[in-house]
PDB file of C-alpha atoms and ligand atoms in Angstrom:
ATOM      1  CA  MET A   1     -68.102-133.346-133.728  1.00  0.00           C
ATOM      2  CA  SER A   2     -71.532-132.866-134.744  1.00  0.00           C
ATOM      3  CA  LEU A   3     -74.293-131.278-132.778  1.00  0.00           C
ATOM      4  CA  PRO A   4     -76.407-133.246-130.793  1.00  0.00           C
ATOM      5  CA  ARG A   5     -80.238-133.502-132.198  1.00  0.00           C
ATOM      6  CA  PHE A   6     -83.418-133.018-130.361  1.00  0.00           C
ATOM      7  CA  PHE A   7     -87.079-133.833-131.546  1.00  0.00           C
ATOM      8  CA  ALA A   8     -89.280-130.744-131.946  1.00  0.00           C
ATOM      9  CA  PRO A   9     -91.978-131.274-134.002  1.00  0.00           C
ATOM     10  CA  GLU A  10     -93.240-127.443-133.675  1.00  0.00           C
ATOM     11  CA  ALA A  11     -89.890-125.725-134.275  1.00  0.00           C
ATOM     12  CA  ARG A  12     -89.905-122.647-136.387  1.00  0.00           C
ATOM     13  CA  PRO A  13     -87.114-120.209-137.624  1.00  0.00           C
ATOM     14  CA  GLY A  14     -87.015-117.360-135.015  1.00  0.00           C
ATOM     15  CA  ASP A  15     -89.185-118.974-132.517  1.00  0.00           C
ATOM     16  CA  LEU A  16     -88.570-119.757-128.629  1.00  0.00           C
ATOM     17  CA  LEU A  17     -89.688-123.057-127.682  1.00  0.00           C
ATOM     18  CA  GLU A  18     -89.821-125.521-124.658  1.00  0.00           C
ATOM     19  CA  LEU A  19     -88.458-128.855-125.378  1.00  0.00           C
ATOM     20  CA  ALA A  20     -90.690-131.769-124.377  1.00  0.00           C
ATOM     21  CA  PRO A  21     -89.863-133.301-121.175  1.00  0.00           C
ATOM     22  CA  GLU A  22     -88.117-136.335-122.519  1.00  0.00           C
ATOM     23  CA  GLU A  23     -85.963-134.196-124.844  1.00  0.00           C
ATOM     24  CA  ALA A  24     -85.352-131.516-121.797  1.00  0.00           C
ATOM     25  CA  HIS A  25     -84.089-134.396-119.851  1.00  0.00           C
ATOM     26  CA  HIS A  26     -81.768-135.895-122.515  1.00  0.00           C
ATOM     27  CA  LEU A  27     -80.284-132.559-122.956  1.00  0.00           C
ATOM     28  CA  ARG A  28     -79.789-131.583-119.431  1.00  0.00           C
ATOM     29  CA  ASP A  29     -79.298-134.407-117.807  1.00  0.00           C
ATOM     30  CA  VAL A  30     -77.855-137.067-120.095  1.00  0.00           C
ATOM     31  CA  LEU A  31     -75.818-134.783-122.673  1.00  0.00           C
ATOM     32  CA  ARG A  32     -75.298-131.957-119.611  1.00  0.00           C
ATOM     33  CA  ILE A  33     -75.585-129.289-122.349  1.00  0.00           C
ATOM     34  CA  ARG A  34     -75.596-125.925-120.950  1.00  0.00           C
ATOM     35  CA  ARG A  35     -77.187-122.400-121.924  1.00  0.00           C
ATOM     36  CA  GLY A  36     -75.441-120.940-124.751  1.00  0.00           C
ATOM     37  CA  GLU A  37     -74.520-124.179-126.513  1.00  0.00           C
ATOM     38  CA  ARG A  38     -75.903-125.063-129.995  1.00  0.00           C
ATOM     39  CA  VAL A  39     -77.944-128.166-130.804  1.00  0.00           C
ATOM     40  CA  ARG A  40     -79.928-129.126-133.703  1.00  0.00           C
ATOM     41  CA  LEU A  41     -83.726-129.620-133.753  1.00  0.00           C
ATOM     42  CA  ILE A  42     -85.530-132.006-136.051  1.00  0.00           C
ATOM     43  CA  ASP A  43     -89.398-131.720-136.797  1.00  0.00           C
ATOM     44  CA  GLY A  44     -90.093-135.081-137.943  1.00  0.00           C
ATOM     45  CA  ARG A  45     -91.535-133.607-141.061  1.00  0.00           C
ATOM     46  CA  GLY A  46     -88.549-133.246-143.232  1.00  0.00           C
ATOM     47  CA  ARG A  47     -86.568-130.384-141.691  1.00  0.00           C
ATOM     48  CA  GLU A  48     -83.438-129.642-139.480  1.00  0.00           C
ATOM     49  CA  PHE A  49     -82.351-126.561-137.633  1.00  0.00           C
ATOM     50  CA  GLU A  50     -79.760-125.258-135.880  1.00  0.00           C
ATOM     51  CA  ALA A  51     -80.683-123.940-132.058  1.00  0.00           C
ATOM     52  CA  GLU A  52     -79.526-122.255-129.414  1.00  0.00           C
ATOM     53  CA  VAL A  53     -80.088-123.280-125.747  1.00  0.00           C
ATOM     54  CA  VAL A  54     -81.140-120.252-123.952  1.00  0.00           C
ATOM     55  CA  GLU A  55     -82.349-121.842-120.580  1.00  0.00           C
ATOM     56  CA  VAL A  56     -81.734-124.886-118.653  1.00  0.00           C
ATOM     57  CA  SER A  57     -83.729-125.416-115.491  1.00  0.00           C
ATOM     58  CA  ARG A  58     -85.020-128.104-113.234  1.00  0.00           C
ATOM     59  CA  THR A  59     -88.530-127.375-114.683  1.00  0.00           C
ATOM     60  CA  GLY A  60     -87.572-127.268-118.527  1.00  0.00           C
ATOM     61  CA  VAL A  61     -85.302-126.291-121.656  1.00  0.00           C
ATOM     62  CA  ARG A  62     -86.032-123.629-123.830  1.00  0.00           C
ATOM     63  CA  VAL A  63     -84.194-123.253-127.250  1.00  0.00           C
ATOM     64  CA  LEU A  64     -84.230-120.495-130.042  1.00  0.00           C
ATOM     65  CA  THR A  65     -84.711-122.055-133.343  1.00  0.00           C
ATOM     66  CA  MET A  66     -82.552-120.579-135.828  1.00  0.00           C
ATOM     67  CA  GLY A  67     -81.569-121.276-139.464  1.00  0.00           C
ATOM     68  CA  LEU A  68     -82.632-124.429-141.485  1.00  0.00           C
ATOM     69  CA  LEU A  69     -79.556-127.120-141.792  1.00  0.00           C
ATOM     70  CA  ARG A  70     -81.267-129.460-144.068  1.00  0.00           C
ATOM     71  CA  GLU A  71     -84.141-130.605-145.787  1.00  0.00           C
ATOM     72  CA  GLU A  72     -85.235-134.106-146.568  1.00  0.00           C
ATOM     73  CA  PRO A  73     -88.301-134.883-149.336  1.00  0.00           C
ATOM     74  CA  ALA A  74     -90.978-136.861-148.011  1.00  0.00           C
ATOM     75  CA  PRO A  75     -90.305-140.738-148.690  1.00  0.00           C
ATOM     76  CA  SER A  76     -91.556-141.875-152.131  1.00  0.00           C
ATOM     77  CA  PRO A  77     -92.622-144.501-152.813  1.00  0.00           C
ATOM     78  CA  ARG A  78     -93.601-145.458-149.653  1.00  0.00           C
ATOM     79  CA  LEU A  79     -93.519-148.742-147.491  1.00  0.00           C
ATOM     80  CA  GLU A  80     -96.039-149.459-144.702  1.00  0.00           C
ATOM     81  CA  MET A  81     -95.355-152.217-142.334  1.00  0.00           C
ATOM     82  CA  PHE A  82     -98.042-154.214-140.653  1.00  0.00           C
ATOM     83  CA  VAL A  83     -96.131-155.733-137.394  1.00  0.00           C
ATOM     84  CA  PRO A  84     -97.446-157.752-134.734  1.00  0.00           C
ATOM     85  CA  LEU A  85     -96.974-156.903-131.095  1.00  0.00           C
ATOM     86  CA  LEU A  86     -94.246-159.201-129.725  1.00  0.00           C
ATOM     87  CA  LYS A  87     -93.192-159.879-126.124  1.00  0.00           C
ATOM     88  CA  GLY A  88     -89.698-159.007-124.907  1.00  0.00           C
ATOM     89  CA  GLY A  89     -89.226-155.432-126.589  1.00  0.00           C
ATOM     90  CA  ARG A  90     -89.331-157.178-129.992  1.00  0.00           C
ATOM     91  CA  THR A  91     -91.894-154.654-131.275  1.00  0.00           C
ATOM     92  CA  GLU A  92     -89.987-151.710-130.207  1.00  0.00           C
ATOM     93  CA  PHE A  93     -86.799-153.103-131.686  1.00  0.00           C
ATOM     94  CA  LEU A  94     -88.796-153.359-134.952  1.00  0.00           C
ATOM     95  CA  VAL A  95     -90.217-149.999-134.704  1.00  0.00           C
ATOM     96  CA  GLU A  96     -86.598-148.751-134.464  1.00  0.00           C
ATOM     97  CA  LYS A  97     -85.599-150.683-137.454  1.00  0.00           C
ATOM     98  CA  ALA A  98     -88.282-149.717-139.400  1.00  0.00           C
ATOM     99  CA  THR A  99     -87.602-146.058-138.657  1.00  0.00           C
ATOM    100  CA  GLU A 100     -83.983-146.509-139.449  1.00  0.00           C
ATOM    101  CA  LEU A 101     -84.786-148.229-142.935  1.00  0.00           C
ATOM    102  CA  GLY A 102     -87.043-145.531-144.072  1.00  0.00           C
ATOM    103  CA  VAL A 103     -90.444-147.108-143.513  1.00  0.00           C
ATOM    104  CA  SER A 104     -93.384-144.353-143.822  1.00  0.00           C
ATOM    105  CA  ARG A 105     -96.065-145.962-141.725  1.00  0.00           C
ATOM    106  CA  ILE A 106     -96.112-148.655-138.972  1.00  0.00           C
ATOM    107  CA  PHE A 107     -99.021-150.415-138.063  1.00  0.00           C
ATOM    108  CA  PRO A 108     -98.684-152.354-134.638  1.00  0.00           C
ATOM    109  CA  PHE A 109    -101.372-155.176-134.786  1.00  0.00           C
ATOM    110  CA  VAL A 110    -102.930-157.339-132.014  1.00  0.00           C
ATOM    111  CA  SER A 111    -103.266-160.895-133.426  1.00  0.00           C
ATOM    112  CA  ARG A 112    -104.900-163.977-132.110  1.00  0.00           C
ATOM    113  CA  ARG A 113    -101.988-165.896-131.940  1.00  0.00           C
ATOM    114  CA  ALA A 114     -99.874-163.457-130.344  1.00  0.00           C
ATOM    115  CA  VAL A 115     -98.703-163.619-126.766  1.00  0.00           C
ATOM    116  CA  ALA A 116     -98.160-159.754-126.149  1.00  0.00           C
ATOM    117  CA  ARG A 117    -101.246-157.391-125.566  1.00  0.00           C
ATOM    118  CA  PRO A 118    -101.254-153.832-125.701  1.00  0.00           C
ATOM    119  CA  SER A 119    -101.199-151.803-122.493  1.00  0.00           C
ATOM    120  CA  PRO A 120    -102.027-148.124-122.237  1.00  0.00           C
ATOM    121  CA  ARG A 121     -98.298-147.449-122.378  1.00  0.00           C
ATOM    122  CA  THR A 122     -97.730-149.504-125.637  1.00  0.00           C
ATOM    123  CA  LEU A 123     -98.003-146.703-128.000  1.00  0.00           C
ATOM    124  CA  GLU A 124     -96.120-144.116-126.030  1.00  0.00           C
ATOM    125  CA  ARG A 125     -92.988-146.859-125.847  1.00  0.00           C
ATOM    126  CA  LEU A 126     -93.054-147.471-129.619  1.00  0.00           C
ATOM    127  CA  TYR A 127     -93.208-143.792-130.228  1.00  0.00           C
ATOM    128  CA  ARG A 128     -90.519-142.933-128.168  1.00  0.00           C
ATOM    129  CA  ARG A 129     -88.381-145.708-129.686  1.00  0.00           C
ATOM    130  CA  SER A 130     -89.172-144.328-133.100  1.00  0.00           C
ATOM    131  CA  ILE A 131     -88.096-140.820-132.152  1.00  0.00           C
ATOM    132  CA  GLN A 132     -84.795-142.195-130.475  1.00  0.00           C
ATOM    133  CA  ALA A 133     -83.958-143.836-133.783  1.00  0.00           C
ATOM    134  CA  LEU A 134     -84.833-140.623-136.024  1.00  0.00           C
ATOM    135  CA  LYS A 135     -82.564-138.594-133.811  1.00  0.00           C
ATOM    136  CA  GLN A 136     -79.779-141.242-133.827  1.00  0.00           C
ATOM    137  CA  CYS A 137     -79.868-142.101-137.598  1.00  0.00           C
ATOM    138  CA  GLY A 138     -80.439-138.663-139.073  1.00  0.00           C
ATOM    139  CA  ARG A 139     -83.453-139.377-140.899  1.00  0.00           C
ATOM    140  CA  LEU A 140     -85.631-136.246-140.780  1.00  0.00           C
ATOM    141  CA  TRP A 141     -89.497-137.983-141.398  1.00  0.00           C
ATOM    142  CA  LEU A 142     -90.836-139.546-138.386  1.00  0.00           C
ATOM    143  CA  PRO A 143     -92.782-142.606-139.629  1.00  0.00           C
ATOM    144  CA  LEU A 144     -96.639-142.409-138.845  1.00  0.00           C
ATOM    145  CA  LEU A 145     -97.076-144.677-136.141  1.00  0.00           C
ATOM    146  CA  GLU A 146    -100.779-146.190-135.577  1.00  0.00           C
ATOM    147  CA  ALA A 147    -102.328-147.070-132.383  1.00  0.00           C
ATOM    148  CA  PRO A 148    -102.312-150.993-131.809  1.00  0.00           C
ATOM    149  CA  ALA A 149    -105.511-152.407-132.975  1.00  0.00           C
ATOM    150  CA  PRO A 150    -106.800-155.802-134.569  1.00  0.00           C
ATOM    151  CA  LEU A 151    -105.932-156.289-138.348  1.00  0.00           C
ATOM    152  CA  GLU A 152    -109.647-155.588-139.035  1.00  0.00           C
ATOM    153  CA  GLU A 153    -109.323-151.942-138.020  1.00  0.00           C
ATOM    154  CA  LEU A 154    -105.894-151.462-139.261  1.00  0.00           C
ATOM    155  CA  LEU A 155    -106.279-152.886-142.919  1.00  0.00           C
ATOM    156  CA  PRO A 156    -108.876-150.160-144.257  1.00  0.00           C
ATOM    157  CA  LYS A 157    -106.383-147.600-143.520  1.00  0.00           C
ATOM    158  CA  THR A 158    -103.869-148.615-146.052  1.00  0.00           C
ATOM    159  CA  GLY A 159    -103.483-146.840-149.165  1.00  0.00           C
ATOM    160  CA  ALA A 160    -100.754-148.844-150.699  1.00  0.00           C
ATOM    161  CA  SER A 161    -101.206-150.331-154.288  1.00  0.00           C
ATOM    162  CA  GLY A 162     -98.997-153.244-153.551  1.00  0.00           C
ATOM    163  CA  ARG A 163    -100.084-155.523-150.703  1.00  0.00           C
ATOM    164  CA  PHE A 164     -98.499-158.599-149.488  1.00  0.00           C
ATOM    165  CA  PHE A 165     -98.350-160.424-146.500  1.00  0.00           C
ATOM    166  CA  ALA A 166     -95.347-163.158-145.620  1.00  0.00           C
ATOM    167  CA  TYR A 167     -97.008-166.466-145.141  1.00  0.00           C
ATOM    168  CA  GLU A 168     -95.375-169.359-143.557  1.00  0.00           C
ATOM    169  CA  LYS A 169     -98.106-171.804-145.526  1.00  0.00           C
ATOM    170  CA  GLY A 170     -96.749-170.575-148.538  1.00  0.00           C
ATOM    171  CA  GLY A 171     -97.405-167.870-151.439  1.00  0.00           C
ATOM    172  CA  ALA A 172     -96.075-166.295-154.363  1.00  0.00           C
ATOM    173  CA  PRO A 173     -92.140-166.002-154.665  1.00  0.00           C
ATOM    174  CA  LEU A 174     -90.420-163.063-152.490  1.00  0.00           C
ATOM    175  CA  HIS A 175     -89.469-161.003-155.816  1.00  0.00           C
ATOM    176  CA  ARG A 176     -93.040-160.783-156.603  1.00  0.00           C
ATOM    177  CA  ALA A 177     -93.335-157.938-153.980  1.00  0.00           C
ATOM    178  CA  PHE A 178     -90.649-155.953-155.254  1.00  0.00           C
ATOM    179  CA  GLU A 179     -90.127-156.568-159.082  1.00  0.00           C
ATOM    180  CA  PRO A 180     -91.522-154.675-160.918  1.00  0.00           C
ATOM    181  CA  PRO A 181     -91.225-151.673-158.732  1.00  0.00           C
ATOM    182  CA  PRO A 182     -94.936-151.752-156.993  1.00  0.00           C
ATOM    183  CA  GLY A 183     -95.055-148.101-156.095  1.00  0.00           C
ATOM    184  CA  ASP A 184     -96.442-147.478-152.454  1.00  0.00           C
ATOM    185  CA  LEU A 185     -96.012-150.944-150.740  1.00  0.00           C
ATOM    186  CA  ALA A 186     -97.898-152.366-147.764  1.00  0.00           C
ATOM    187  CA  LEU A 187     -96.071-155.695-146.254  1.00  0.00           C
ATOM    188  CA  ALA A 188     -97.679-157.645-143.156  1.00  0.00           C
ATOM    189  CA  VAL A 189     -95.799-159.960-141.054  1.00  0.00           C
ATOM    190  CA  GLY A 190     -97.644-162.395-138.485  1.00  0.00           C
ATOM    191  CA  PRO A 191     -96.693-163.036-134.788  1.00  0.00           C
ATOM    192  CA  GLU A 192     -94.906-166.038-133.180  1.00  0.00           C
ATOM    193  CA  GLY A 193     -98.012-168.342-133.500  1.00  0.00           C
ATOM    194  CA  GLY A 194     -98.428-167.315-137.325  1.00  0.00           C
ATOM    195  CA  PHE A 195    -101.430-165.785-138.716  1.00  0.00           C
ATOM    196  CA  SER A 196    -104.606-167.734-137.972  1.00  0.00           C
ATOM    197  CA  PRO A 197    -106.875-168.826-141.096  1.00  0.00           C
ATOM    198  CA  GLU A 198    -109.361-165.926-140.288  1.00  0.00           C
ATOM    199  CA  GLU A 199    -106.288-163.342-140.419  1.00  0.00           C
ATOM    200  CA  ALA A 200    -105.041-164.743-143.632  1.00  0.00           C
ATOM    201  CA  ALA A 201    -108.695-164.825-145.202  1.00  0.00           C
ATOM    202  CA  LEU A 202    -108.940-161.210-144.168  1.00  0.00           C
ATOM    203  CA  LEU A 203    -105.673-160.141-145.347  1.00  0.00           C
ATOM    204  CA  GLU A 204    -106.649-161.661-148.531  1.00  0.00           C
ATOM    205  CA  THR A 205    -110.194-159.723-148.759  1.00  0.00           C
ATOM    206  CA  PHE A 206    -108.158-156.489-148.450  1.00  0.00           C
ATOM    207  CA  ASP A 207    -105.974-157.789-151.427  1.00  0.00           C
ATOM    208  CA  PHE A 208    -102.955-158.559-149.647  1.00  0.00           C
ATOM    209  CA  LEU A 209    -101.230-161.523-151.493  1.00  0.00           C
ATOM    210  CA  PRO A 210     -99.364-164.295-149.544  1.00  0.00           C
ATOM    211  CA  LEU A 211     -95.801-164.192-149.819  1.00  0.00           C
ATOM    212  CA  THR A 212     -92.987-166.911-149.180  1.00  0.00           C
ATOM    213  CA  LEU A 213     -89.749-166.257-147.417  1.00  0.00           C
ATOM    214  CA  GLY A 214     -88.286-169.485-148.349  1.00  0.00           C
ATOM    215  CA  PRO A 215     -88.301-172.625-146.782  1.00  0.00           C
ATOM    216  CA  TYR A 216     -86.966-171.758-143.247  1.00  0.00           C
ATOM    217  CA  ILE A 217     -89.439-170.588-140.657  1.00  0.00           C
ATOM    218  CA  LEU A 218     -88.372-167.303-139.678  1.00  0.00           C
ATOM    219  CA  ARG A 219     -88.989-165.583-136.285  1.00  0.00           C
ATOM    220  CA  ALA A 220     -91.628-162.690-136.926  1.00  0.00           C
ATOM    221  CA  GLU A 221     -88.612-160.022-136.306  1.00  0.00           C
ATOM    222  CA  THR A 222     -86.511-161.659-138.377  1.00  0.00           C
ATOM    223  CA  ALA A 223     -89.135-161.859-141.325  1.00  0.00           C
ATOM    224  CA  ALA A 224     -89.851-158.074-140.753  1.00  0.00           C
ATOM    225  CA  LEU A 225     -86.379-156.882-140.719  1.00  0.00           C
ATOM    226  CA  PHE A 226     -85.584-159.036-143.900  1.00  0.00           C
ATOM    227  CA  LEU A 227     -88.569-157.750-145.942  1.00  0.00           C
ATOM    228  CA  MET A 228     -87.683-154.118-144.863  1.00  0.00           C
ATOM    229  CA  SER A 229     -84.093-154.733-145.871  1.00  0.00           C
ATOM    230  CA  ILE A 230     -85.056-155.816-149.281  1.00  0.00           C
ATOM    231  CA  TRP A 231     -87.237-152.784-149.677  1.00  0.00           C
ATOM    232  CA  ARG A 232     -84.430-150.599-148.430  1.00  0.00           C
ATOM    233  CA  TYR A 233     -82.166-152.101-150.877  1.00  0.00           C
ATOM    234  CA  HIS A 234     -84.535-151.543-153.766  1.00  0.00           C
ATOM    235  CA  SER A 235     -85.443-147.903-152.546  1.00  0.00           C
ATOM    236  CA  LEU A 236     -81.547-146.923-152.479  1.00  0.00           C
ATOM    237  CA  ILE A 237     -80.930-148.458-156.038  1.00  0.00           C
ATOM    238  CA  ARG A 238     -84.069-146.376-157.091  1.00  0.00           C
ATOM    239  CA  GLU A 239     -82.722-143.128-155.838  1.00  0.00           C
ATOM    240  CA  ASP A 240     -79.086-143.879-157.153  1.00  0.00           C
ATOM    241  CA  PHE A 241     -77.969-143.230-153.833  1.00  0.00           C
ATOM    242  CA  ARG A 242     -74.273-142.009-153.671  1.00  0.00           C
ATOM    243  CA  PRO A 243     -72.749-140.855-150.534  1.00  0.00           C
TER     244      PRO A 243
HETATM  245  N1  SAH B 301     -95.697-170.424-135.738  1.00  0.00           N
HETATM  246  C1  SAH B 301     -95.434-170.286-136.949  1.00  0.00           C
HETATM  247  C2  SAH B 301     -94.749-169.735-137.530  1.00  0.00           C
HETATM  248  C3  SAH B 301     -94.677-168.091-137.487  1.00  0.00           C
HETATM  249  S1  SAH B 301     -93.345-167.282-137.931  1.00  0.00           S
HETATM  250  C4  SAH B 301     -95.501-171.753-137.658  1.00  0.00           C
HETATM  251  O1  SAH B 301     -94.651-172.587-136.947  1.00  0.00           O
HETATM  252  O2  SAH B 301     -95.874-171.827-138.695  1.00  0.00           O
HETATM  253  C5  SAH B 301     -93.813-165.627-137.741  1.00  0.00           C
HETATM  254  C6  SAH B 301     -94.266-164.756-138.886  1.00  0.00           C
HETATM  255  O3  SAH B 301     -92.950-164.874-139.921  1.00  0.00           O
HETATM  256  C7  SAH B 301     -95.270-165.814-140.105  1.00  0.00           C
HETATM  257  O4  SAH B 301     -96.479-165.584-139.720  1.00  0.00           O
HETATM  258  C8  SAH B 301     -94.935-165.062-141.280  1.00  0.00           C
HETATM  259  O5  SAH B 301     -95.451-163.926-141.600  1.00  0.00           O
HETATM  260  C9  SAH B 301     -93.332-164.957-141.079  1.00  0.00           C
HETATM  261  N2  SAH B 301     -92.758-166.097-141.744  1.00  0.00           N
HETATM  262  C10 SAH B 301     -91.769-166.487-141.357  1.00  0.00           C
HETATM  263  N3  SAH B 301     -91.127-167.542-141.942  1.00  0.00           N
HETATM  264  C11 SAH B 301     -91.725-167.448-142.969  1.00  0.00           C
HETATM  265  C12 SAH B 301     -91.771-167.997-144.429  1.00  0.00           C
HETATM  266  N4  SAH B 301     -90.548-169.135-144.453  1.00  0.00           N
HETATM  267  N5  SAH B 301     -92.225-167.658-145.348  1.00  0.00           N
HETATM  268  C13 SAH B 301     -93.397-166.933-145.107  1.00  0.00           C
HETATM  269  N6  SAH B 301     -93.227-166.199-144.201  1.00  0.00           N
HETATM  270  C14 SAH B 301     -92.833-166.541-143.018  1.00  0.00           C
END
């Protein structure tokens, strides 16, 4: 069986380090790993190391980082996803899927027509979910997760050359976002209530083109998952991925 993974952004070969409290809890209380056992550490910046657990106590877990096991090149071209804050854990769900599907940067946005509002713990919850997904799926790059904010604060941060937003009122055909290959791509999906006219206008000011996803009205998370999956499909073809 392969060794369990833990997230340790500061891992360096030869260094002794203390795991963060959530990681220590996972190692000690969930997986019941003991001193002397081997684990893997991922730094979220493309590297995975082997490590030995040197101390397990109520107050913490210390590990000795050993050799590099695996490296993964930084994702390129990149996908940036603008996803609305949704109720019922659906933004967490989307952050998990975005992590698994290779998204580089996630912008959770507060929308006029959305039901959900951010709490001080929202960012932390989304971040934890992204780390869990990373550990589970074996990706080595943690997506950059922005703090939830209105679109007007987040849109200026994108550096993508291709920019599209899924618009239920219609727009360019879907393939325009992916063919010809756009280089770095930014995609935005609206909340339950759809984008307000002001938000659609704002997106267009930032050179986002409206895109249609077909005749049916999809729920926000379906629309986002659909777009991320198409992007992943194209990027695997480009990489000529073979297991
Ligand atoms: N309440 C709105 C629909 C919102 S759907 C209405 O009844 O019109 C949530 C989001 O998913 C939308 O803002 C859009 O970004 C995306 N979406 C869903 N279906 C779509 C479609 N057929 N074409 C383009 N975008 C769609």
